[in-house]
XYZ file of C-alpha atoms in Angstrom:
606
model
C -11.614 -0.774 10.505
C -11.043 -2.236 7.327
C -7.936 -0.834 5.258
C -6.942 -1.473 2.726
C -3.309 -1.831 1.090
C -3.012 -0.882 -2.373
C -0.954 -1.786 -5.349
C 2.452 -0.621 -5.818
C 2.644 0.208 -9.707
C -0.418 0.379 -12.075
C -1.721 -2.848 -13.812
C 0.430 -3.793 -16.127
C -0.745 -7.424 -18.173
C -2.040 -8.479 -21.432
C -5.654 -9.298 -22.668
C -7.668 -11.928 -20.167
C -8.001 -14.519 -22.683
C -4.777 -16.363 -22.843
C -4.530 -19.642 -21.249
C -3.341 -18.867 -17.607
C -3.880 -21.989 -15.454
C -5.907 -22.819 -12.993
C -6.099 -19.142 -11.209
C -6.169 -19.997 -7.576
C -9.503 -17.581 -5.697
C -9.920 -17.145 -2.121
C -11.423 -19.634 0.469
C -12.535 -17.274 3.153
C -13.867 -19.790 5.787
C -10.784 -19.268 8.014
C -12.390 -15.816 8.726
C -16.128 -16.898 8.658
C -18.287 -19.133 5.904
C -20.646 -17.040 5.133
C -22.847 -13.516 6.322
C -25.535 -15.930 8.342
C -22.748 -17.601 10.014
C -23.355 -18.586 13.698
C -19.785 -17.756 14.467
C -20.209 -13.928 13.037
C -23.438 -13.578 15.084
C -21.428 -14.407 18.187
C -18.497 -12.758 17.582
C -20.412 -9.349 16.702
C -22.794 -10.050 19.758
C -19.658 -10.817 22.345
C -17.918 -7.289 21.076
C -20.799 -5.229 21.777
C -20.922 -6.366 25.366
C -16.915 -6.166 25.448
C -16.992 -2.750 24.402
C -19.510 -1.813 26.930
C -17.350 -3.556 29.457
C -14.336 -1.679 28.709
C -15.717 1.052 29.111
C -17.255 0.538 32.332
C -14.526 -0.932 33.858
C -11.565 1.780 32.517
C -13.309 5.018 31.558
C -12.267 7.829 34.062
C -10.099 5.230 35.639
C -6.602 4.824 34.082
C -5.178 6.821 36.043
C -5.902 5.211 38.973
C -4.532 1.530 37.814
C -1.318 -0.179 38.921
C 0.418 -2.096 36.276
C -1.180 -5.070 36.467
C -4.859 -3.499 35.742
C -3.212 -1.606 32.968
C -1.840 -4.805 31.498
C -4.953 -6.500 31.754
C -6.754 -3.508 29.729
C -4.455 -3.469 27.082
C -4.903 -7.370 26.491
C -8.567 -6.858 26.514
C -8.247 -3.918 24.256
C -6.188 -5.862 21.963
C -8.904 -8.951 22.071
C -11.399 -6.311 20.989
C -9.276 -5.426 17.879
C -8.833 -8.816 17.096
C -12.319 -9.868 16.982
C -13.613 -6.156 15.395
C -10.564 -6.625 12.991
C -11.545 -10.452 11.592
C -15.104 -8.918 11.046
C -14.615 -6.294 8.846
C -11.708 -8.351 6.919
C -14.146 -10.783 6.110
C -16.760 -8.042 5.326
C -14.065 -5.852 3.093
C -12.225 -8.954 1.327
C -16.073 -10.149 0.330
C -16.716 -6.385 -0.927
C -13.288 -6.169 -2.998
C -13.821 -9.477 -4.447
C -17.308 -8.109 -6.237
C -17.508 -4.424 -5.679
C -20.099 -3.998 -7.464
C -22.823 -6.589 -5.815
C -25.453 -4.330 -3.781
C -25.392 -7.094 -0.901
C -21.550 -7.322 -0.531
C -21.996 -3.528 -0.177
C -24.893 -3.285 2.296
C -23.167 -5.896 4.090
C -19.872 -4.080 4.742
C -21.873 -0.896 5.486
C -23.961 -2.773 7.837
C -21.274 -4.265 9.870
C -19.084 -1.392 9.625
C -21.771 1.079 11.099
C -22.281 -1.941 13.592
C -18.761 -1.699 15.008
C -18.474 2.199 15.116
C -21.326 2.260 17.390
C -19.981 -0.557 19.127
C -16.508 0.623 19.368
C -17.463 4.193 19.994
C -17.575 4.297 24.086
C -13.885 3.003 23.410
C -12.388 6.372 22.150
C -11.612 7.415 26.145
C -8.902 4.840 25.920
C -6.421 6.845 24.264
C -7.474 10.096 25.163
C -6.768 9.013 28.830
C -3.590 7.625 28.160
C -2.592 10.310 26.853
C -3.238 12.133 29.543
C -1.095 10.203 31.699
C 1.903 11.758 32.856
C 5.246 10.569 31.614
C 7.039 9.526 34.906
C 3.881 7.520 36.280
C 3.631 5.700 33.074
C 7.630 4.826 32.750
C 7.314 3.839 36.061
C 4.364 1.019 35.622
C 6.571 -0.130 33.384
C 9.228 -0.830 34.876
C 7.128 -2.883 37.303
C 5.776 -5.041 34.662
C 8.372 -6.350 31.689
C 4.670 -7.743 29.931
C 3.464 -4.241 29.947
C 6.964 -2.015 29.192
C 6.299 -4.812 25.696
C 3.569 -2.143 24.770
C 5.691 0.466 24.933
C 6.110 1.190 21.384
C 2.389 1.155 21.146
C 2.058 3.576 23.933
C 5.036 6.235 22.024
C 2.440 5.878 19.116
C -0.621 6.750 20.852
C 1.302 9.493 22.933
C 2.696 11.054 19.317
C -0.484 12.047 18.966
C -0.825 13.826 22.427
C -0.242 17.559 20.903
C -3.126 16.737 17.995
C -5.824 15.366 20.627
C -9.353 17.166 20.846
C -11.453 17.175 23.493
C -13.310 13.682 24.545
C -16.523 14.862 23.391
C -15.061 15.960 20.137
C -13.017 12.611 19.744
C -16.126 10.523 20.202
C -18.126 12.654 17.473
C -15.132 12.566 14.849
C -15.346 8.767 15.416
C -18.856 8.464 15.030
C -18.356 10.784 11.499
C -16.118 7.746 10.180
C -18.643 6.318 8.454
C -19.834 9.196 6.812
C -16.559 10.025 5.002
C -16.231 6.221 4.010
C -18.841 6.526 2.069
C -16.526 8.808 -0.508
C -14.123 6.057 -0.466
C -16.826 3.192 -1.285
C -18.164 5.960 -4.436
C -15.071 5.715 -5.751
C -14.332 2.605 -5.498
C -17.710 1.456 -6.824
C -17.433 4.252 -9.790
C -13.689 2.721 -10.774
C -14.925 -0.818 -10.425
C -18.284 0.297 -12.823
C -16.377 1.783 -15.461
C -16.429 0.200 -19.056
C -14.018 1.019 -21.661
C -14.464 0.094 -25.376
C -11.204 -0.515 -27.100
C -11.038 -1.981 -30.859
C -14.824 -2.898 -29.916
C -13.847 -5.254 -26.644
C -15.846 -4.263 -23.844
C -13.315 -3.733 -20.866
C -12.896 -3.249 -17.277
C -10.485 -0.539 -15.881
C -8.216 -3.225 -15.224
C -8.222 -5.206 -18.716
C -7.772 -1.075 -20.195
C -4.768 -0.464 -17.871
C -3.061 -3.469 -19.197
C -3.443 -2.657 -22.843
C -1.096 -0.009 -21.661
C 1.302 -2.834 -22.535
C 0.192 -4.410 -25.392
C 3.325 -4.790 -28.152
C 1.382 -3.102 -30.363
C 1.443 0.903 -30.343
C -1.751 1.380 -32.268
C -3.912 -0.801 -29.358
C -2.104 0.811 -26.419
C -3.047 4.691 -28.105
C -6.419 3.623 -28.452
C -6.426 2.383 -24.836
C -5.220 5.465 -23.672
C -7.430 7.446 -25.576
C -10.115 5.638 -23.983
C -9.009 5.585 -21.021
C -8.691 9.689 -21.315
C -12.082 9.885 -22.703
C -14.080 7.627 -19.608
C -11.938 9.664 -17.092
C -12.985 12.596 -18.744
C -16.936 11.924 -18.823
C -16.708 11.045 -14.879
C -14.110 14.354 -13.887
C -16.771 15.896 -12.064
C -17.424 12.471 -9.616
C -13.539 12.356 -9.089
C -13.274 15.740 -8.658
C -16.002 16.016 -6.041
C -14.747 12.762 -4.341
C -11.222 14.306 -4.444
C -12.497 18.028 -3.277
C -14.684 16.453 -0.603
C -12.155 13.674 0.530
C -8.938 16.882 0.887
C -11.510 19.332 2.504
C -12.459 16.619 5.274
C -8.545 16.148 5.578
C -8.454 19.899 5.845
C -11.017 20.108 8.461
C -9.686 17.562 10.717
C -6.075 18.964 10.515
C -7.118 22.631 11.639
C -9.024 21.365 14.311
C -5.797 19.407 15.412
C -3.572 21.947 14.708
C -1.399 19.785 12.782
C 1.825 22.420 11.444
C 1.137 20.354 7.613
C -1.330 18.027 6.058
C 1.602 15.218 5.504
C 1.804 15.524 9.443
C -0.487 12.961 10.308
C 0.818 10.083 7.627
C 4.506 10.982 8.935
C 3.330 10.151 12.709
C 1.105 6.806 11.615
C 4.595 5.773 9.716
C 6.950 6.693 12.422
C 8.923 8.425 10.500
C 10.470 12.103 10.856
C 9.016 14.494 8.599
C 12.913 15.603 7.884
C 13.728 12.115 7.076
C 10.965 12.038 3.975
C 12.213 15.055 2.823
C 15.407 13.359 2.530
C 13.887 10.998 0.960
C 11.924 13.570 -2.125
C 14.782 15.571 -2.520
C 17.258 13.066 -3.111
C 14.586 11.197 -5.606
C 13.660 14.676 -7.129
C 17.572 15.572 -7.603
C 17.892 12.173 -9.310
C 14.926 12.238 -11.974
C 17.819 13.205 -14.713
C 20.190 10.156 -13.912
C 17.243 7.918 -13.445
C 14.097 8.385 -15.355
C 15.124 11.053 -17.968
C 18.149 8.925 -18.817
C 16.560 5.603 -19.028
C 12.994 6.797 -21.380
C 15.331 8.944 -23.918
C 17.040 4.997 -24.012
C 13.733 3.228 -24.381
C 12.416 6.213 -26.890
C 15.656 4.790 -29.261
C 14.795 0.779 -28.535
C 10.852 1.968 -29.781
C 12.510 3.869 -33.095
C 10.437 6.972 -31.789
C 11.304 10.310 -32.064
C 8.862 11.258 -29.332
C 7.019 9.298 -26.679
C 3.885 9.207 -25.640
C 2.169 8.157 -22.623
C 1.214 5.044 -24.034
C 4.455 4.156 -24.703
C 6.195 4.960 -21.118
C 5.238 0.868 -20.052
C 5.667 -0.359 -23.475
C 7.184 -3.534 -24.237
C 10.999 -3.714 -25.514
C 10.798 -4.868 -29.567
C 12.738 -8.120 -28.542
C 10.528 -8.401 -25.416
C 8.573 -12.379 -25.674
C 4.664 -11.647 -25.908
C 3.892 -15.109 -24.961
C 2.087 -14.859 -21.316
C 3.041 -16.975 -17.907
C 1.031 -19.026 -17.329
C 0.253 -19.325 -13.049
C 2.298 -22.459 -12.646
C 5.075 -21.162 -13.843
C 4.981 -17.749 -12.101
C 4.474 -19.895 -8.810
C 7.429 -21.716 -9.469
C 9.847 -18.818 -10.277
C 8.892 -16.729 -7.395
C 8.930 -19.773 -5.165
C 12.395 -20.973 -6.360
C 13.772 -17.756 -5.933
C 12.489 -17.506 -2.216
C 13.711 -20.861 -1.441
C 16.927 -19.991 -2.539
C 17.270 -17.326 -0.335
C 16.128 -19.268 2.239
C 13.610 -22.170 2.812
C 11.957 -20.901 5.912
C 10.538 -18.106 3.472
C 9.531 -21.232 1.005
C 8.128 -22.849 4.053
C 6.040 -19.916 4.994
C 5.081 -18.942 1.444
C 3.676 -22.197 0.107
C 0.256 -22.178 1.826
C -0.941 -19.326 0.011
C -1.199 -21.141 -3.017
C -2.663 -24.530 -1.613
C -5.471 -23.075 1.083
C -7.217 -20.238 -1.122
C -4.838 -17.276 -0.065
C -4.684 -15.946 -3.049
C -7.097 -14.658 -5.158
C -6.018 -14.527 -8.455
C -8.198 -14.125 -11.276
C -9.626 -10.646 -13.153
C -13.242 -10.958 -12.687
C -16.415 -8.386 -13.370
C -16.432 -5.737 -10.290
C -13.572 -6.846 -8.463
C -11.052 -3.946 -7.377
C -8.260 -3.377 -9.480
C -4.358 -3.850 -8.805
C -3.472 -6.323 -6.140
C -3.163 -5.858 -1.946
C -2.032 -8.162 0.848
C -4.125 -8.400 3.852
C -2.926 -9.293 7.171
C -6.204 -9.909 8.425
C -5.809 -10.492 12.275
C -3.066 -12.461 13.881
C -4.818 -15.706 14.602
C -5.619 -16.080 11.702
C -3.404 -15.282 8.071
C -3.514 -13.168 5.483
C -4.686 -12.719 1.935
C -3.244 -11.705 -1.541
C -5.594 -9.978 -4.278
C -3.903 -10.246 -7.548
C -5.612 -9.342 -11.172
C -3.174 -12.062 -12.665
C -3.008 -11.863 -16.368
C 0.269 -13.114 -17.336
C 2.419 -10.640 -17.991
C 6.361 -10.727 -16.399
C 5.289 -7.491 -14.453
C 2.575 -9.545 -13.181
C 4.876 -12.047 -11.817
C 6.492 -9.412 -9.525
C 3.392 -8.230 -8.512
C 3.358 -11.939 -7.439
C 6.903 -12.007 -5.591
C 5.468 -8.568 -3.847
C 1.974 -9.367 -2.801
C 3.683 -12.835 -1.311
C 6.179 -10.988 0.750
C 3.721 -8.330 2.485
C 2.336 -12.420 3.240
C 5.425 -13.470 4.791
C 6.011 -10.408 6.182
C 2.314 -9.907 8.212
C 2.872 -14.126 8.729
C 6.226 -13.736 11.108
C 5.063 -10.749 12.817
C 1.703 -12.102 13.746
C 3.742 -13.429 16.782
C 3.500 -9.403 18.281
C 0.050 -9.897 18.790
C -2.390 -7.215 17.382
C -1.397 -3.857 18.712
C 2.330 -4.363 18.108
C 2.222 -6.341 14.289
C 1.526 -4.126 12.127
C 3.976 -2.264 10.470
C 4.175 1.504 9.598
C 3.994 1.721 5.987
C 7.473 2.699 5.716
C 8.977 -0.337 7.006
C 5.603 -2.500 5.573
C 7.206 -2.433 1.907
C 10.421 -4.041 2.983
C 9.696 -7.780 2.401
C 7.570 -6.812 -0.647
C 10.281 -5.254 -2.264
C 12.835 -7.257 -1.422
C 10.645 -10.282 -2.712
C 10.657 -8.813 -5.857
C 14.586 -8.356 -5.912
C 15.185 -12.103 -5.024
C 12.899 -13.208 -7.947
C 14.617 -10.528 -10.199
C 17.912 -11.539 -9.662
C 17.206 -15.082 -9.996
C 15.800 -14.379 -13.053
C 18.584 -12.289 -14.411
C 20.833 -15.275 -13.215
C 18.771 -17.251 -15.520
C 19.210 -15.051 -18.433
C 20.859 -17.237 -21.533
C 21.052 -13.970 -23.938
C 22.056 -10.438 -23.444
C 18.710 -10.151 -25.186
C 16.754 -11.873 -22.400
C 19.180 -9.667 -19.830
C 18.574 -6.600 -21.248
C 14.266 -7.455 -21.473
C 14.774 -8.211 -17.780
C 17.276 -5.139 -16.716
C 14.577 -3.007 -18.396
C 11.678 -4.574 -16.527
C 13.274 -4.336 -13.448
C 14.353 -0.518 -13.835
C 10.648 0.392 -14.866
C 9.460 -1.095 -12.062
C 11.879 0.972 -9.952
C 11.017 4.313 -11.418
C 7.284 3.148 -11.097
C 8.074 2.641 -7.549
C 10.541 5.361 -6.696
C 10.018 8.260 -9.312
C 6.261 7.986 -10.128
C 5.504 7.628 -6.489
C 7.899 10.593 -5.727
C 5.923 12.222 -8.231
C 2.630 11.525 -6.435
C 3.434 12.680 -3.659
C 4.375 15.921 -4.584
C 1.035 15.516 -6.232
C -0.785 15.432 -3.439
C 1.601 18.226 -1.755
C 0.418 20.490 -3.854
C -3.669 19.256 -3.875
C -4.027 19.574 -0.211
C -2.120 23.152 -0.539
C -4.261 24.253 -3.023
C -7.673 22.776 -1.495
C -7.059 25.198 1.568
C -7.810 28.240 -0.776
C -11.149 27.007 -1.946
C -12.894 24.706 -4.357
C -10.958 22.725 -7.139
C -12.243 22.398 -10.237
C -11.459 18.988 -12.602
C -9.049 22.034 -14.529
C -7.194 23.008 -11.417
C -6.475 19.358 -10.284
C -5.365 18.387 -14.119
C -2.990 21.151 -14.256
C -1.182 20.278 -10.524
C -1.319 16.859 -12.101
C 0.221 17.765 -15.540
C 2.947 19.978 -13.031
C 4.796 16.968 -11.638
C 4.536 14.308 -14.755
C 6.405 16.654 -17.111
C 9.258 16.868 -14.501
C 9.435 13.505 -13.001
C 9.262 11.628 -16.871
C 11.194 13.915 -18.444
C 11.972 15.474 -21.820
C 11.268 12.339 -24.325
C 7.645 12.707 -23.780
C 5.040 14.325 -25.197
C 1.682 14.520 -23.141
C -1.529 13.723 -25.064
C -5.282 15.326 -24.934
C -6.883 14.009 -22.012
C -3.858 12.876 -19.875
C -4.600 15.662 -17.015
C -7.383 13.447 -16.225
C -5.339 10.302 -15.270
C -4.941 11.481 -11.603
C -8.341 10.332 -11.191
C -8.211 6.424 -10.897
C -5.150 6.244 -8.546
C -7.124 4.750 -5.335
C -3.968 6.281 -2.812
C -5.293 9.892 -2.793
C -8.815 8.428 -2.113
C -8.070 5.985 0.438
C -4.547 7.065 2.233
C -3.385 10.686 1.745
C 0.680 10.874 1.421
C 0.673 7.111 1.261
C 2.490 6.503 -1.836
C 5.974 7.794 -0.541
C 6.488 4.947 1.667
C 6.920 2.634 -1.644
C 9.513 5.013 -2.826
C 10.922 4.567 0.982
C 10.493 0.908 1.230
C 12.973 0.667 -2.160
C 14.957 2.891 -0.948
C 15.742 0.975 1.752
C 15.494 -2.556 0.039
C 17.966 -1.465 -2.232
C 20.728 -0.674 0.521
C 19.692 -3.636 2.382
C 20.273 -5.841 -1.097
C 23.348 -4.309 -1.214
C 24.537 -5.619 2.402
C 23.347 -8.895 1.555
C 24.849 -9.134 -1.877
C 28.304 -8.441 -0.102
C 27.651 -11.557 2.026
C 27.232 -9.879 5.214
C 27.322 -12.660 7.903
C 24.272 -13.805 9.390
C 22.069 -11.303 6.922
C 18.908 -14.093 6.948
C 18.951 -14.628 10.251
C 18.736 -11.035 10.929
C 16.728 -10.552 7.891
C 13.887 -12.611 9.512
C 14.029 -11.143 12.838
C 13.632 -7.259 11.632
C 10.367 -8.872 9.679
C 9.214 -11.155 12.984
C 9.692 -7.256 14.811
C 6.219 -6.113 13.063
C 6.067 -2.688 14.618
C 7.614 -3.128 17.752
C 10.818 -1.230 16.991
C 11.737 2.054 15.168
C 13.519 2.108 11.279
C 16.746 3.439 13.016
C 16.434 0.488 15.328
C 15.706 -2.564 12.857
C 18.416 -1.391 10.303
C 21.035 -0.815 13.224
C 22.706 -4.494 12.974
C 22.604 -4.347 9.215
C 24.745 -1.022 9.683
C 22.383 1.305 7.949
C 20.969 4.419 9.099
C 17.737 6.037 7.312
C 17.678 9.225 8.442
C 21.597 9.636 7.001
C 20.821 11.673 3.723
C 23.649 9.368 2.136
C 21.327 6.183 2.564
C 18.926 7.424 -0.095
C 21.798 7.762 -2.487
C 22.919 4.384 -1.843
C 19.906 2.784 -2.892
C 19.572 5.217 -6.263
C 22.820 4.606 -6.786
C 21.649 0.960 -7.600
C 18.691 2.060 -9.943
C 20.950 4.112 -11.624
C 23.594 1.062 -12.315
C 21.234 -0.834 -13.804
C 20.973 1.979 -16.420
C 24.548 2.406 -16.559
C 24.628 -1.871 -17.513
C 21.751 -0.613 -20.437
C 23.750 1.999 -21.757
C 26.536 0.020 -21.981
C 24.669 -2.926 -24.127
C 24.031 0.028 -26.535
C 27.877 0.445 -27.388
């Protein structure tokens, strides 16, 4: 199915009617050129026979195949994925581009329901494999060195061994996905339909969001304010969405007798539930140095005596208003990728010369910005909302490495590219470190330094702190779900529980600000997603730290952890760059770098 990747920090631009450039928008004809085209008919016609085939040919069989037959139905399982996969990419990147056009809808639904019923006799696959014993497995493949290359996939699969239902069951619970879509596409359609009247301009979520930024403090209240007072007439949608949504997530974990509710997102990641606690703790531990420290400095740069939530993404007094226009953000992030190293130049310049990118804000499009690997024969796509702001420009550098990233893993194949979400943020993050520091190398004032330092630690605690702070979020919603119904009340007050903490004591919370849990599109779309950002810079920050010590050979091994897609574990792709995740240290490390950057703020203060 379709999934998609969301942004990492909220919008953050200016107004839409400065003079950007020539926005680049997507040319989807690599995927198909249109919904009557001949080559969707056939594709969508040739899986519903190659479903049917599979199963035929491998239900109540695996058992009984040597290596070679199980080779040969992985490779046809992993044809299926490709060709279900470039469907509903070109179905979903349509829908986000205009979420609000009925027929972009219906046509996602359409093909969607289309390729659960198709894909449905399929569900045996893994259920049987799973039922394989361990011995007879290892053995096949150690018969077949093109077979023991799945074997990451098959650890995967087999994780979820303990959690598996009966076949019956599994086959129904598929069949259901639609259903519980449907909460995802009501929120998304209800966030996309939204309009916001600030100073009397008539606003999208997005264009509201990024008044959140605006220089001047009187605009960015009333934004809020509005912002507060939409959320506020459309609690009880959110509410039921996020009541309905948890319950379902409930449901399905009972059944499964998962031990937690994070269970599930911890096994899709790869990641050991003891190695994200690492993770929180060491964050939570560090909200003093970090994000306490730095907003009582940027409540003194403001000339506040309090802060308000309009003010926590403010910009600095001395801060240049002027926007970027697309040109030049191509150019910096570009010339800071080259510099690294070409090859990443090499592989990032398509994007913005074959309609990778989609660029513009537009009416009904989806908010934030996403990468899209699409399938592997074919490339993926970047959704921006590009309105000109520096912060946008990161967004940029971040969107274009998940491109490079899904680009030199496409090699895998389909089962054994894509990347947990743990690992997924790496070349994303680090993309937006390389433009960063270029930029700070660029800097001709300690004015311009500081702007930048700033920038760059907001975007950290947006990544690391706020995301932290999510996730405890969410820790706490799916706790509290299991003991009933949740009103809009209950859900504000878990949500006004972790801001306090994780911003810290220089704010003040206004009227309406236990409502802003409701537009962030993670809870909706991918429970306990949002900790893998705070993992991903984390571990970019560590990683920049061997690099920036001139570790021999770092690009060369740099490009072969990305080229590993998910074919190897996080203790296994940071092993030659001696680092070591689950070490409780590691975390520190890459804090430890967040919190130098205030230490260089401080300093410019004396």
């Amino acid at each position: 199915m379709f999934q998609l990747p969301f942004p990492v920090r909220d919008a953050n631009a200016a107004g839409g009617d400065k003079p950007l450039g020539n926005l680049p928008e997507w040319n989807l004809d690599d995927l198909y050129t249109g919904e009557d085209a001949p080559e969707l008919k056939r594709d969508l016609d040739w899986l519903e026979e190659a479903c049917a085939s599979f199963a035929h040919d491998f239900e109540n069989n695996l058992a009984s195949l040597d290596a070679e037959g199980l080779l040969d139905c992985i490779l046809r399982q992993e044809k299926i994925n490709q060709i279900a996969g470039r469907i509903m990419s070109y179905a979903g990147l349509r829908y986000y581009q205009q979420t609000t056009d009925g027929g972009r809808a219906k046509f996602m639904s359409d093909v969607q329901e289309k390729i659960t019923n198709f894909t449905t006799p399929l569900v045996f696959f893994t259920l049987e494999l799973n039922r394989l014993d361990d011995d007879h497995l290892s053995k096949l493949m150690h018969q077949n060195a093109d077979l023991a290359r799945y074997e990451p996939v098959f650890d995967r699969i087999r994780a979820m061994k303990p959690y598996q239902l009966s076949d019956e069951m599994e086959k129904f619970l598929h069949d259901l996905g639609v259903v519980g879509d449907a909460w995802e596409r009501l929120f998304d359609e209800t966030i996309a339909g939204l309009e916001f009247n600030v100073q009397g301009d008539e606003l999208t979520i997005e264009g509201t969001l990024n008044l959140l930024t605006d220089p001047d403090r009187d605009t960015r209240q009333a934004a809020a304010e509005e912002l507060a007072d939409v959320f506020g007439k459309n609690i009880k949608t959110f509410a039921r969405v996020h009541n309905t949504q948890t319950k379902e997530k409930e449901i399905m974990d009972r059944w499964r007798e998962m031990p937690t509710a994070q269970t599930g997102r911890h096994l899709s990641n790869h990641v050991e539930p003891e190695v994200v606690e690492a993770l929180r703790t060491a964050v939570v531990n560090a909200y003093p140095k970090l994000s306490h420290r730095y907003y009582e400095l940027k409540r003194k740069w403001l000339g506040l005596d309090r802060m308000q939530v309009w003010d926590r993404n403010a910009p600095l007094p001395l801060e240049d208003p002027k926007p970027v226009p697309w040109e030049a953000a191509e150019k910096t992030v570009m010339d800071a990728y080259n510099a690294f190293d070409p090859r990443m130049g090499e592989i990032a310049a398509p994007f913005f010369t074959k309609g990778w990118i989609d660029a513009p804000v537009k009416p009904g499009k989806a908010p934030g910005a996403f990468a899209h690997p699409t399938v592997t024969n074919v490339h993926p796509y970047v959704m921006l909302n590009y309105l000109g702001k520096p912060r946008d420009v990161m967004t940029l550098a971040h969107e274009l490495g998940h491109g490079v990233h899904q680009v030199l893993a496409a090699d895998q194949g389909e089962m054994l590219s894509s990347t947990p979400l743990t690992l997924a943020e790496t070349a994303s993050v680090f993309g937006e470190m390389l433009t960063f520091r270029k930029m700070l190398d660029g800097a001709k004032t300690n004015a311009q330094r500081k702007v930048l330092l700033a920038g760059k630690v907001e975007d950290m605690i947006n990544t690391v702190v706020r995301q932290i702070a999510f996730y405890d979020f969410e820790c706490k919603l799916h706790a509290a779900r299991r003991s009933g119904e949740l009103t809009p009340e209950d859900i504000g007050e878990l949500w006004m529980s972790v801001q306090g903490e994780s911003l810290g004591p220089a704010f003040d919370f206004m009227n309406g600000y236990e409502h802003f849990w409701a537009y962030i599109p993670h809870f909706v779309h991918s429970p306990f997603y949002v900790y893998a950002y705070a993992f991903g810079d984390g571990l970019v920050n560590a990683l920049y730290s061997v690099y920036a010590e001139g570790a021999e050979g770092f690009e060369d091994k740099y490009f072969d952890m990305l080229r590993a897609g998910g074919s190897k574990h996080h203790k296994e792709l940071l092993a030659p760059f001696g680092l070591d995740a689950s070490d409780p240290a590691f975390w520190d490390k890459g804090l430890a770098m967040i919190s130098g950057f205030i230490d260089e703020l401080e300093a410019m203060e004396d």
